[in-house]
Amino acid sequence: MTDSLVSDVFGGPSLPQERRLVTAVPGPRSTELFARRGAAVARGIGTTLPVFVERAGGGVIVDVDGNSLIDLGSGIAVVSVGNAADAVVARVREQVARFTHTCFMVTPYDSYVQVCEALNRLTPGDHEKRSALFNSGAEAVENAVKIARVHTGRSAVVVFDHAYHGRTNLTMALTAKNMPYKQSFGPFAPEVYRVPMSYPFRDGLDGPAAAARAIDIIETQVGAANVACVLIEPIQGEGGFVVPAPGFLPAIARWSRDAGAVFVADEIQSGFCRTGDWFACDHEGVVPDLVTTAKGIAGGLPLAGVTGRVEIMDAPHSGGLGGTYGGNPVACAAALGAIETMEREDLCAKARRLGEVMTANLQETAARTGVIGEVRGRGAMVAVEVVRPGTREPDAAATTAVAKACHAEGVVVLTCGTYGNVLRLLPPLVMPEPLLDEGLAVLDKAFATLS
Ligand SMILES: *Cc1c(COP(=O)(O)O)cnc(C)c1O
């Protein structure tokens, strides 16, 4: 029984780990709130599922109508330790009662230092490192570029097809996909150069060949001596959970080092146990010069980091980096609770196990339906690419239809991909296995009703 319940630090009733539908999804109260949302919130902020949340914990989200939904999205890979995880809630409560903010740049506090120590310890490589904390993933990426430019005295930033790095001005320029992220929001920041990603399902190239293709373009169109940094998601997130062919990342990292450029791994979505290791780079033993982190780092509170080699991180002058809220004490307390949970519960192993279950189930679904071109991912970062039967032609309409069918049955799934045809699964890593099985059965049924 303890397995299927999430204990409540407030001593109230536990949150049953179950799918339970008591109204249509969305129900009447959600529908009413959604109408109010429309009259108050700007249209530019989208909605995946118009269900308003009352509580969430473990692997479920309970809405204002009393429906309990299976969460296969984790708020976009954020609540990997589970929503309102005990250790996160306890540390946040303790911190919020002591002080909520001083600004680390004005009068420091030790939780910021502890988070930096943890990042220096957990990120790939055992060289000497330093870290800096920010509020969002986009802000971390912007700062990684600032640091790389100061360190190298160069300005060019190399990024990849299908990349997603955020929505601020510089990170819009770094992001590949136009709609909805860039359309009408330019002009964009200069000195950003895009090269082909390794995308085995679509390019058929092995890792070294795909790397050679990218490197040739960098050398001939940008010039190795102009490159401040090469910025890459070791497994792409919004771009479609694209896992590069083996050998691609090591070759790109080696080229960067030889060219005197900074190799930056954007592990904002793939980091913190998600892929079955602490960071996606770990799977191929790739040691980045800088790593950006956010999302899973703090159990849902806004926090982000840049971590890397001391000589690179310390290149900017004192006062050159920072921000009013970066490394807020409540967010740092949450991160310490989240990291403690990942270590204590061995969430890397849990991610691997959930990944095995998802991959096996999805491969069966693929064999039955014929519209799944590929099942791919690593650990608990798994996706299917939906295509027209017998082809590699992306089918965004079918992907949306399957996602909507899952939502109506009380299972939260997300889509992604340059062509909108990738259905991705990112369950909290504490998801009870029977609940995951049930979610996958609903997904299988949704695919079955397609044909
Ligand atoms: C989400 C994401 C970002 C942006 O993070 P925000 O916190 O939304 O600014 C950057 N890079 C990757 C790989 C992401 O998945």
Tab-separated table of C-alpha atoms and ligand atoms in Angstrom:
chain	number	residue	atom	x	y	z
A	1	MET	CA	0.000	0.000	0.000
A	2	THR	CA	2.819	2.403	0.850
A	3	ASP	CA	4.016	1.905	-2.706
A	4	SER	CA	0.840	3.295	-4.207
A	5	LEU	CA	0.420	6.236	-1.851
A	6	VAL	CA	2.396	9.413	-1.569
A	7	SER	CA	2.834	10.422	2.031
A	8	ASP	CA	1.850	13.961	2.871
A	9	VAL	CA	4.207	16.085	4.946
A	10	PHE	CA	1.277	18.178	6.105
A	11	GLY	CA	-0.280	15.105	7.715
A	12	GLY	CA	-3.351	15.285	5.494
A	13	PRO	CA	-4.758	12.506	3.352
A	14	SER	CA	-2.307	10.893	0.964
A	15	LEU	CA	-2.765	11.266	-2.755
A	16	PRO	CA	-3.822	7.931	-4.275
A	17	GLN	CA	-1.665	6.918	-7.216
A	18	GLU	CA	-4.512	6.134	-9.594
A	19	ARG	CA	-6.268	7.233	-12.760
A	20	ARG	CA	-9.782	8.264	-11.797
A	21	LEU	CA	-12.232	10.062	-14.056
A	22	VAL	CA	-15.378	11.489	-12.428
A	23	THR	CA	-16.311	13.955	-15.184
A	24	ALA	CA	-15.426	14.485	-18.830
A	25	VAL	CA	-11.909	15.905	-19.293
A	26	PRO	CA	-11.943	18.874	-19.010
A	27	GLY	CA	-14.767	18.930	-16.456
A	28	PRO	CA	-17.197	21.784	-15.759
A	29	ARG	CA	-15.030	23.646	-13.227
A	30	SER	CA	-11.983	23.505	-15.486
A	31	THR	CA	-14.093	24.679	-18.400
A	32	GLU	CA	-15.344	27.633	-16.379
A	33	LEU	CA	-11.807	28.567	-15.299
A	34	PHE	CA	-10.578	28.213	-18.866
A	35	ALA	CA	-13.105	30.808	-19.979
A	36	ARG	CA	-11.846	33.174	-17.282
A	37	ARG	CA	-8.290	32.449	-18.392
A	38	GLY	CA	-9.207	33.523	-21.906
A	39	ALA	CA	-10.473	36.874	-20.626
A	40	ALA	CA	-7.415	37.564	-18.444
A	41	VAL	CA	-4.337	35.820	-19.857
A	42	ALA	CA	-2.550	36.813	-23.064
A	43	ARG	CA	-3.250	34.594	-26.053
A	44	GLY	CA	0.465	34.022	-26.685
A	45	ILE	CA	0.662	31.710	-23.667
A	46	GLY	CA	-0.552	28.361	-25.006
A	47	THR	CA	-2.286	25.410	-23.298
A	48	THR	CA	-1.647	21.715	-23.884
A	49	LEU	CA	-4.543	20.464	-21.766
A	50	PRO	CA	-7.228	22.855	-20.428
A	51	VAL	CA	-7.440	21.160	-17.046
A	52	PHE	CA	-6.913	23.248	-13.914
A	53	VAL	CA	-4.866	21.645	-11.181
A	54	GLU	CA	-5.859	21.221	-7.562
A	55	ARG	CA	-3.068	18.952	-6.311
A	56	ALA	CA	-0.315	16.767	-7.704
A	57	GLY	CA	2.082	14.190	-6.323
A	58	GLY	CA	4.041	11.120	-7.380
A	59	GLY	CA	2.721	10.241	-10.817
A	60	VAL	CA	-0.682	11.931	-10.725
A	61	ILE	CA	-2.284	15.341	-11.231
A	62	VAL	CA	-5.680	15.910	-9.575
A	63	ASP	CA	-7.865	18.544	-11.219
A	64	VAL	CA	-10.478	20.917	-9.809
A	65	ASP	CA	-13.266	18.537	-10.858
A	66	GLY	CA	-11.765	15.648	-8.879
A	67	ASN	CA	-10.269	13.768	-11.845
A	68	SER	CA	-6.923	12.106	-11.171
A	69	LEU	CA	-4.733	12.094	-14.292
A	70	ILE	CA	-1.623	10.017	-14.996
A	71	ASP	CA	1.236	12.454	-15.545
A	72	LEU	CA	3.522	11.387	-18.404
A	73	GLY	CA	4.885	14.905	-18.898
A	74	SER	CA	6.317	16.033	-15.526
A	75	GLY	CA	5.550	19.649	-16.431
A	76	ILE	CA	8.070	19.258	-19.301
A	77	ALA	CA	10.716	17.132	-17.547
A	78	VAL	CA	10.681	19.274	-14.405
A	79	VAL	CA	9.153	17.256	-11.558
A	80	SER	CA	11.373	14.224	-12.064
A	81	VAL	CA	11.410	13.646	-8.291
A	82	GLY	CA	7.597	13.741	-8.286
A	83	ASN	CA	5.346	16.728	-7.753
A	84	ALA	CA	5.579	18.311	-4.311
A	85	ALA	CA	8.209	15.716	-3.348
A	86	ASP	CA	8.619	15.329	0.423
A	87	ALA	CA	12.251	16.453	0.618
A	88	VAL	CA	11.571	19.438	-1.648
A	89	VAL	CA	8.509	20.543	0.333
A	90	ALA	CA	10.260	20.116	3.707
A	91	ARG	CA	13.315	22.148	2.697
A	92	VAL	CA	11.258	24.838	0.990
A	93	ARG	CA	9.019	25.257	4.055
A	94	GLU	CA	12.021	25.509	6.336
A	95	GLN	CA	13.749	28.044	4.065
A	96	VAL	CA	10.724	30.183	3.267
A	97	ALA	CA	10.112	30.736	6.975
A	98	ARG	CA	13.743	31.832	7.580
A	99	PHE	CA	14.213	34.247	4.663
A	100	THR	CA	12.888	34.468	1.107
A	101	HIS	CA	15.461	36.665	-0.615
A	102	THR	CA	18.518	38.773	0.021
A	103	CYS	CA	20.051	38.666	-3.491
A	104	PHE	CA	23.117	36.419	-3.525
A	105	MET	CA	25.146	39.306	-5.018
A	106	VAL	CA	24.279	41.550	-2.053
A	107	THR	CA	24.502	39.246	0.982
A	108	PRO	CA	25.172	35.555	0.190
A	109	TYR	CA	23.761	32.378	1.803
A	110	ASP	CA	25.166	28.881	1.930
A	111	SER	CA	22.450	26.955	0.026
A	112	TYR	CA	23.589	28.682	-3.205
A	113	VAL	CA	27.132	27.468	-2.535
A	114	GLN	CA	25.858	23.952	-1.753
A	115	VAL	CA	23.934	23.775	-5.050
A	116	CYS	CA	27.086	24.878	-6.923
A	117	GLU	CA	29.124	22.229	-5.069
A	118	ALA	CA	26.557	19.578	-6.049
A	119	LEU	CA	26.595	20.704	-9.712
A	120	ASN	CA	30.406	20.670	-9.769
A	121	ARG	CA	30.380	17.145	-8.329
A	122	LEU	CA	27.590	15.638	-10.460
A	123	THR	CA	28.247	17.071	-13.951
A	124	PRO	CA	30.550	15.069	-16.259
A	125	GLY	CA	34.327	15.178	-15.675
A	126	ASP	CA	36.415	15.424	-12.508
A	127	HIS	CA	38.352	18.574	-13.477
A	128	GLU	CA	38.065	21.675	-11.292
A	129	LYS	CA	34.753	23.441	-11.913
A	130	ARG	CA	32.761	26.526	-10.978
A	131	SER	CA	29.012	27.171	-11.282
A	132	ALA	CA	26.683	30.158	-11.514
A	133	LEU	CA	22.918	30.081	-10.894
A	134	PHE	CA	20.075	31.729	-12.814
A	135	ASN	CA	16.270	31.540	-13.031
A	136	SER	CA	15.447	29.820	-16.302
A	137	GLY	CA	16.972	27.570	-18.889
A	138	ALA	CA	17.099	30.348	-21.478
A	139	GLU	CA	18.971	32.550	-19.034
A	140	ALA	CA	21.505	29.774	-18.383
A	141	VAL	CA	22.090	29.319	-22.123
A	142	GLU	CA	22.529	33.089	-22.629
A	143	ASN	CA	25.097	33.141	-19.839
A	144	ALA	CA	26.969	30.132	-21.229
A	145	VAL	CA	27.342	32.065	-24.505
A	146	LYS	CA	28.490	35.205	-22.646
A	147	ILE	CA	31.103	33.175	-20.749
A	148	ALA	CA	32.344	31.384	-23.890
A	149	ARG	CA	32.708	34.702	-25.727
A	150	VAL	CA	34.746	36.321	-22.954
A	151	HIS	CA	36.933	33.232	-22.603
A	152	THR	CA	37.695	32.890	-26.327
A	153	GLY	CA	37.521	36.510	-27.450
A	154	ARG	CA	35.431	35.191	-30.396
A	155	SER	CA	31.784	35.740	-31.284
A	156	ALA	CA	30.408	32.901	-33.456
A	157	VAL	CA	27.990	30.423	-31.891
A	158	VAL	CA	27.391	27.107	-33.674
A	159	VAL	CA	24.024	25.412	-33.135
A	160	PHE	CA	22.199	22.514	-34.783
A	161	ASP	CA	19.106	21.759	-36.825
A	162	HIS	CA	16.052	20.980	-34.622
A	163	ALA	CA	17.685	22.708	-31.618
A	164	TYR	CA	15.642	24.324	-28.860
A	165	HIS	CA	17.391	26.645	-26.420
A	166	GLY	CA	14.647	29.037	-25.217
A	167	ARG	CA	12.504	32.055	-26.046
A	168	THR	CA	14.576	35.143	-25.134
A	169	ASN	CA	16.096	37.123	-27.994
A	170	LEU	CA	19.446	35.325	-28.130
A	171	THR	CA	17.923	31.905	-27.463
A	172	MET	CA	15.254	32.436	-30.161
A	173	ALA	CA	18.167	32.913	-32.555
A	174	LEU	CA	19.727	29.684	-31.232
A	175	THR	CA	16.428	27.773	-31.572
A	176	ALA	CA	15.768	26.206	-34.977
A	177	LYS	CA	11.996	25.995	-35.320
A	178	ASN	CA	10.221	29.091	-36.609
A	179	MET	CA	6.589	28.436	-35.666
A	180	PRO	CA	5.633	29.130	-32.904
A	181	TYR	CA	8.928	30.171	-31.292
A	182	LYS	CA	10.287	32.825	-33.694
A	183	GLN	CA	7.544	33.908	-36.103
A	184	SER	CA	7.297	37.755	-36.147
A	185	PHE	CA	9.598	38.153	-33.112
A	186	GLY	CA	12.772	39.193	-34.978
A	187	PRO	CA	15.210	40.697	-35.633
A	188	PHE	CA	17.326	38.032	-33.980
A	189	ALA	CA	20.789	38.144	-32.451
A	190	PRO	CA	23.675	37.902	-34.949
A	191	GLU	CA	26.648	35.526	-35.120
A	192	VAL	CA	24.583	32.343	-34.816
A	193	TYR	CA	25.362	29.561	-37.334
A	194	ARG	CA	23.275	26.420	-37.820
A	195	VAL	CA	24.663	23.075	-38.967
A	196	PRO	CA	23.049	19.640	-39.528
A	197	MET	CA	22.327	17.438	-36.532
A	198	SER	CA	22.830	13.698	-36.486
A	199	TYR	CA	19.289	12.342	-36.927
A	200	PRO	CA	19.659	8.615	-37.702
A	201	PHE	CA	15.978	8.022	-38.569
A	202	ARG	CA	16.069	10.745	-41.223
A	203	ASP	CA	19.672	11.019	-42.447
A	204	GLY	CA	20.806	7.382	-42.241
A	205	LEU	CA	24.363	8.529	-41.408
A	206	ASP	CA	26.551	6.995	-38.722
A	207	GLY	CA	27.929	9.291	-36.011
A	208	PRO	CA	31.367	10.010	-37.516
A	209	ALA	CA	29.853	10.726	-40.954
A	210	ALA	CA	27.235	13.067	-39.503
A	211	ALA	CA	29.946	14.838	-37.476
A	212	ALA	CA	32.147	15.219	-40.568
A	213	ARG	CA	29.211	16.801	-42.420
A	214	ALA	CA	28.644	19.345	-39.613
A	215	ILE	CA	32.362	20.075	-39.158
A	216	ASP	CA	32.843	20.687	-42.892
A	217	ILE	CA	30.165	23.375	-42.800
A	218	ILE	CA	31.640	24.996	-39.695
A	219	GLU	CA	35.111	25.099	-41.226
A	220	THR	CA	34.068	26.335	-44.656
A	221	GLN	CA	31.220	28.698	-43.727
A	222	VAL	CA	32.147	30.008	-40.269
A	223	GLY	CA	35.889	29.379	-39.880
A	224	ALA	CA	37.229	27.383	-36.939
A	225	ALA	CA	39.114	30.383	-35.532
A	226	ASN	CA	35.881	32.406	-35.192
A	227	VAL	CA	33.927	29.906	-33.123
A	228	ALA	CA	33.363	30.909	-29.488
A	229	CYS	CA	31.262	27.849	-28.717
A	230	VAL	CA	29.489	24.838	-30.137
A	231	LEU	CA	26.161	24.489	-28.339
A	232	ILE	CA	24.242	21.213	-28.488
A	233	GLU	CA	21.541	19.249	-26.690
A	234	PRO	CA	23.093	15.765	-26.295
A	235	ILE	CA	19.561	14.439	-26.794
A	236	GLN	CA	17.304	17.045	-28.361
A	237	GLY	CA	14.130	17.876	-26.438
A	238	GLU	CA	11.562	20.063	-28.212
A	239	GLY	CA	13.161	19.163	-31.559
A	240	GLY	CA	11.825	15.604	-31.289
A	241	PHE	CA	13.882	13.592	-28.785
A	242	VAL	CA	16.528	13.150	-31.442
A	243	VAL	CA	19.295	10.852	-30.195
A	244	PRO	CA	22.447	11.401	-32.272
A	245	ALA	CA	24.179	8.333	-33.725
A	246	PRO	CA	26.963	6.898	-31.526
A	247	GLY	CA	30.240	8.723	-32.101
A	248	PHE	CA	28.638	12.007	-33.170
A	249	LEU	CA	28.903	13.833	-29.829
A	250	PRO	CA	32.479	12.695	-29.068
A	251	ALA	CA	33.607	13.817	-32.554
A	252	ILE	CA	31.977	17.247	-32.214
A	253	ALA	CA	33.422	17.683	-28.707
A	254	ARG	CA	36.908	16.705	-29.910
A	255	TRP	CA	36.720	19.100	-32.862
A	256	SER	CA	35.607	21.950	-30.566
A	257	ARG	CA	38.503	21.411	-28.203
A	258	ASP	CA	41.024	21.238	-31.066
A	259	ALA	CA	39.574	24.456	-32.527
A	260	GLY	CA	39.882	26.293	-29.217
A	261	ALA	CA	36.094	26.637	-29.022
A	262	VAL	CA	34.020	25.943	-25.918
A	263	PHE	CA	31.874	22.790	-26.136
A	264	VAL	CA	28.581	23.540	-24.361
A	265	ALA	CA	26.114	20.744	-23.567
A	266	ASP	CA	22.573	22.006	-23.039
A	267	GLU	CA	21.343	19.368	-20.562
A	268	ILE	CA	18.329	21.407	-19.473
A	269	GLN	CA	15.851	18.708	-20.546
A	270	SER	CA	18.132	15.641	-20.570
A	271	GLY	CA	19.887	16.220	-17.235
A	272	PHE	CA	19.332	15.067	-13.661
A	273	CYS	CA	18.732	11.312	-14.041
A	274	ARG	CA	16.202	11.697	-16.853
A	275	THR	CA	18.130	9.533	-19.339
A	276	GLY	CA	19.175	6.904	-16.789
A	277	ASP	CA	22.442	8.608	-15.961
A	278	TRP	CA	23.042	11.953	-14.274
A	279	PHE	CA	23.561	13.634	-17.641
A	280	ALA	CA	23.001	12.478	-21.226
A	281	CYS	CA	26.678	13.178	-22.038
A	282	ASP	CA	27.647	10.466	-19.538
A	283	HIS	CA	26.397	7.695	-21.858
A	284	GLU	CA	29.266	8.273	-24.276
A	285	GLY	CA	31.785	9.557	-21.747
A	286	VAL	CA	31.676	13.027	-23.329
A	287	VAL	CA	33.000	15.738	-20.996
A	288	PRO	CA	31.650	19.162	-21.999
A	289	ASP	CA	33.511	22.380	-21.174
A	290	LEU	CA	30.251	23.948	-19.979
A	291	VAL	CA	26.916	22.362	-19.043
A	292	THR	CA	23.608	24.221	-18.768
A	293	THR	CA	20.990	22.823	-16.394
A	294	ALA	CA	17.438	23.788	-15.323
A	295	LYS	CA	14.103	21.894	-15.492
A	296	GLY	CA	14.683	18.779	-13.324
A	297	ILE	CA	17.164	20.551	-11.035
A	298	ALA	CA	14.788	21.845	-8.349
A	299	GLY	CA	11.596	19.763	-8.258
A	300	GLY	CA	9.518	22.531	-9.850
A	301	LEU	CA	10.985	25.740	-8.479
A	302	PRO	CA	12.613	28.074	-10.988
A	303	LEU	CA	16.375	27.519	-10.988
A	304	ALA	CA	19.061	27.083	-13.643
A	305	GLY	CA	22.807	26.692	-13.709
A	306	VAL	CA	25.937	26.972	-15.814
A	307	THR	CA	28.761	24.674	-14.699
A	308	GLY	CA	32.171	24.195	-16.222
A	309	ARG	CA	35.931	24.356	-16.278
A	310	VAL	CA	37.253	26.880	-13.797
A	311	GLU	CA	39.399	28.729	-16.349
A	312	ILE	CA	36.370	29.245	-18.620
A	313	MET	CA	33.820	30.002	-15.884
A	314	ASP	CA	36.151	32.521	-14.270
A	315	ALA	CA	36.853	34.399	-17.512
A	316	PRO	CA	34.150	37.074	-16.981
A	317	HIS	CA	35.073	39.960	-14.666
A	318	SER	CA	33.462	40.251	-11.223
A	319	GLY	CA	29.946	41.679	-11.587
A	320	GLY	CA	29.728	40.586	-15.223
A	321	LEU	CA	27.291	37.765	-14.466
A	322	GLY	CA	24.252	37.585	-12.223
A	323	GLY	CA	20.688	38.803	-11.785
A	324	THR	CA	18.382	39.879	-8.983
A	325	TYR	CA	16.789	36.479	-8.383
A	326	GLY	CA	19.406	34.041	-9.729
A	327	GLY	CA	19.874	31.244	-7.189
A	328	ASN	CA	16.982	32.390	-5.016
A	329	PRO	CA	17.248	30.739	-1.559
A	330	VAL	CA	13.869	28.988	-1.791
A	331	ALA	CA	14.774	27.564	-5.212
A	332	CYS	CA	18.183	26.476	-3.873
A	333	ALA	CA	16.520	24.715	-0.930
A	334	ALA	CA	14.253	22.920	-3.406
A	335	ALA	CA	17.261	21.877	-5.514
A	336	LEU	CA	19.025	20.425	-2.489
A	337	GLY	CA	15.860	18.452	-1.665
A	338	ALA	CA	15.531	17.266	-5.270
A	339	ILE	CA	19.187	16.209	-5.567
A	340	GLU	CA	19.001	14.434	-2.190
A	341	THR	CA	15.936	12.536	-3.475
A	342	MET	CA	17.654	11.559	-6.742
A	343	GLU	CA	20.672	10.185	-4.857
A	344	ARG	CA	18.752	8.490	-2.042
A	345	GLU	CA	16.149	6.859	-4.317
A	346	ASP	CA	18.655	6.096	-7.104
A	347	LEU	CA	16.427	7.772	-9.672
A	348	CYS	CA	18.957	7.035	-12.441
A	349	ALA	CA	18.163	3.325	-11.978
A	350	LYS	CA	14.429	4.116	-11.818
A	351	ALA	CA	14.713	6.075	-15.073
A	352	ARG	CA	16.378	3.109	-16.768
A	353	ARG	CA	13.644	0.762	-15.539
A	354	LEU	CA	10.807	3.084	-16.640
A	355	GLY	CA	12.590	3.411	-19.985
A	356	GLU	CA	12.646	-0.372	-20.472
A	357	VAL	CA	8.920	-0.590	-19.723
A	358	MET	CA	8.035	2.309	-22.039
A	359	THR	CA	10.233	1.135	-24.906
A	360	ALA	CA	8.945	-2.456	-24.771
A	361	ASN	CA	5.325	-1.285	-24.697
A	362	LEU	CA	5.781	1.281	-27.451
A	363	GLN	CA	7.523	-1.244	-29.687
A	364	GLU	CA	4.491	-3.511	-29.353
A	365	THR	CA	2.223	-0.589	-30.179
A	366	ALA	CA	4.429	0.220	-33.189
A	367	ALA	CA	4.220	-3.350	-34.457
A	368	ARG	CA	0.416	-3.234	-34.188
A	369	THR	CA	-0.288	0.173	-35.731
A	370	GLY	CA	2.173	0.791	-38.561
A	371	VAL	CA	2.141	4.571	-38.023
A	372	ILE	CA	5.140	4.665	-35.676
A	373	GLY	CA	8.304	5.188	-37.697
A	374	GLU	CA	10.653	4.944	-34.738
A	375	VAL	CA	10.647	4.417	-30.973
A	376	ARG	CA	13.667	6.204	-29.524
A	377	GLY	CA	15.131	7.861	-26.473
A	378	ARG	CA	17.178	7.013	-23.443
A	379	GLY	CA	16.064	6.118	-19.934
A	380	ALA	CA	12.780	7.836	-19.098
A	381	MET	CA	13.070	10.237	-22.063
A	382	VAL	CA	11.249	8.245	-24.709
A	383	ALA	CA	9.315	9.208	-27.825
A	384	VAL	CA	7.655	7.829	-30.912
A	385	GLU	CA	7.849	9.501	-34.309
A	386	VAL	CA	4.494	9.276	-36.073
A	387	VAL	CA	4.484	8.857	-39.860
A	388	ARG	CA	2.105	7.917	-42.650
A	389	PRO	CA	2.070	4.107	-42.912
A	390	GLY	CA	4.925	2.677	-44.928
A	391	THR	CA	6.719	6.043	-45.277
A	392	ARG	CA	8.827	8.481	-43.264
A	393	GLU	CA	6.404	11.296	-43.987
A	394	PRO	CA	5.606	13.106	-40.708
A	395	ASP	CA	1.978	12.937	-39.588
A	396	ALA	CA	1.323	15.801	-37.190
A	397	ALA	CA	-2.477	15.423	-37.404
A	398	ALA	CA	-2.332	11.809	-36.214
A	399	THR	CA	0.076	12.792	-33.429
A	400	THR	CA	-2.288	15.499	-32.192
A	401	ALA	CA	-5.253	13.107	-32.421
A	402	VAL	CA	-3.470	10.496	-30.280
A	403	ALA	CA	-2.413	13.101	-27.709
A	404	LYS	CA	-5.972	14.441	-27.494
A	405	ALA	CA	-7.404	10.934	-27.096
A	406	CYS	CA	-4.980	10.317	-24.204
A	407	HIS	CA	-5.939	13.605	-22.556
A	408	ALA	CA	-9.636	12.739	-22.751
A	409	GLU	CA	-8.849	9.420	-21.027
A	410	GLY	CA	-6.907	11.121	-18.241
A	411	VAL	CA	-3.321	10.634	-19.395
A	412	VAL	CA	-1.105	13.693	-19.832
A	413	VAL	CA	1.235	13.286	-22.823
A	414	LEU	CA	3.176	15.937	-24.740
A	415	THR	CA	4.094	16.318	-28.390
A	416	CYS	CA	7.232	17.853	-29.917
A	417	GLY	CA	9.360	17.735	-33.056
A	418	THR	CA	10.186	20.094	-35.903
A	419	TYR	CA	7.246	18.582	-37.816
A	420	GLY	CA	4.989	18.248	-34.749
A	421	ASN	CA	4.862	14.473	-35.236
A	422	VAL	CA	6.665	13.239	-32.129
A	423	LEU	CA	4.805	12.049	-29.058
A	424	ARG	CA	7.082	12.169	-26.034
A	425	LEU	CA	6.906	10.545	-22.623
A	426	LEU	CA	8.594	12.105	-19.589
A	427	PRO	CA	7.055	10.475	-16.500
A	428	PRO	CA	8.143	11.534	-13.037
A	429	LEU	CA	10.925	9.096	-12.132
A	430	VAL	CA	9.016	8.058	-8.998
A	431	MET	CA	6.066	6.891	-11.119
A	432	PRO	CA	4.672	3.586	-9.751
A	433	GLU	CA	5.027	0.950	-12.465
A	434	PRO	CA	1.363	-0.191	-12.507
A	435	LEU	CA	0.361	3.421	-13.154
A	436	LEU	CA	2.858	3.698	-16.016
A	437	ASP	CA	1.494	0.425	-17.456
A	438	GLU	CA	-2.016	1.845	-17.324
A	439	GLY	CA	-0.928	5.060	-19.035
A	440	LEU	CA	0.781	3.079	-21.794
A	441	ALA	CA	-2.332	0.926	-22.267
A	442	VAL	CA	-4.384	4.098	-22.777
A	443	LEU	CA	-1.815	5.317	-25.306
A	444	ASP	CA	-1.901	1.989	-27.137
A	445	LYS	CA	-5.684	2.193	-27.354
A	446	ALA	CA	-5.456	5.757	-28.668
A	447	PHE	CA	-3.162	4.540	-31.465
A	448	ALA	CA	-5.504	1.620	-32.188
A	449	THR	CA	-8.501	3.904	-32.697
A	450	LEU	CA	-6.496	5.903	-35.276
A	451	SER	CA	-6.745	3.184	-37.893
B	1	LIG	C1	13.285	24.058	-21.852
B	1	LIG	C2	14.623	24.184	-22.468
B	1	LIG	C3	15.311	25.406	-22.491
B	1	LIG	C4	14.701	26.694	-21.972
B	1	LIG	O1	14.426	26.618	-20.614
B	1	LIG	P1	13.393	27.680	-19.957
B	1	LIG	O2	13.494	27.422	-18.501
B	1	LIG	O3	12.052	27.374	-20.545
B	1	LIG	O4	13.889	29.027	-20.346
B	1	LIG	C5	16.579	25.417	-23.030
B	1	LIG	N1	17.154	24.299	-23.522
B	1	LIG	C6	16.528	23.114	-23.506
B	1	LIG	C7	17.226	21.902	-24.031
B	1	LIG	C8	15.238	23.010	-22.997
B	1	LIG	O5	14.599	21.830	-23.010
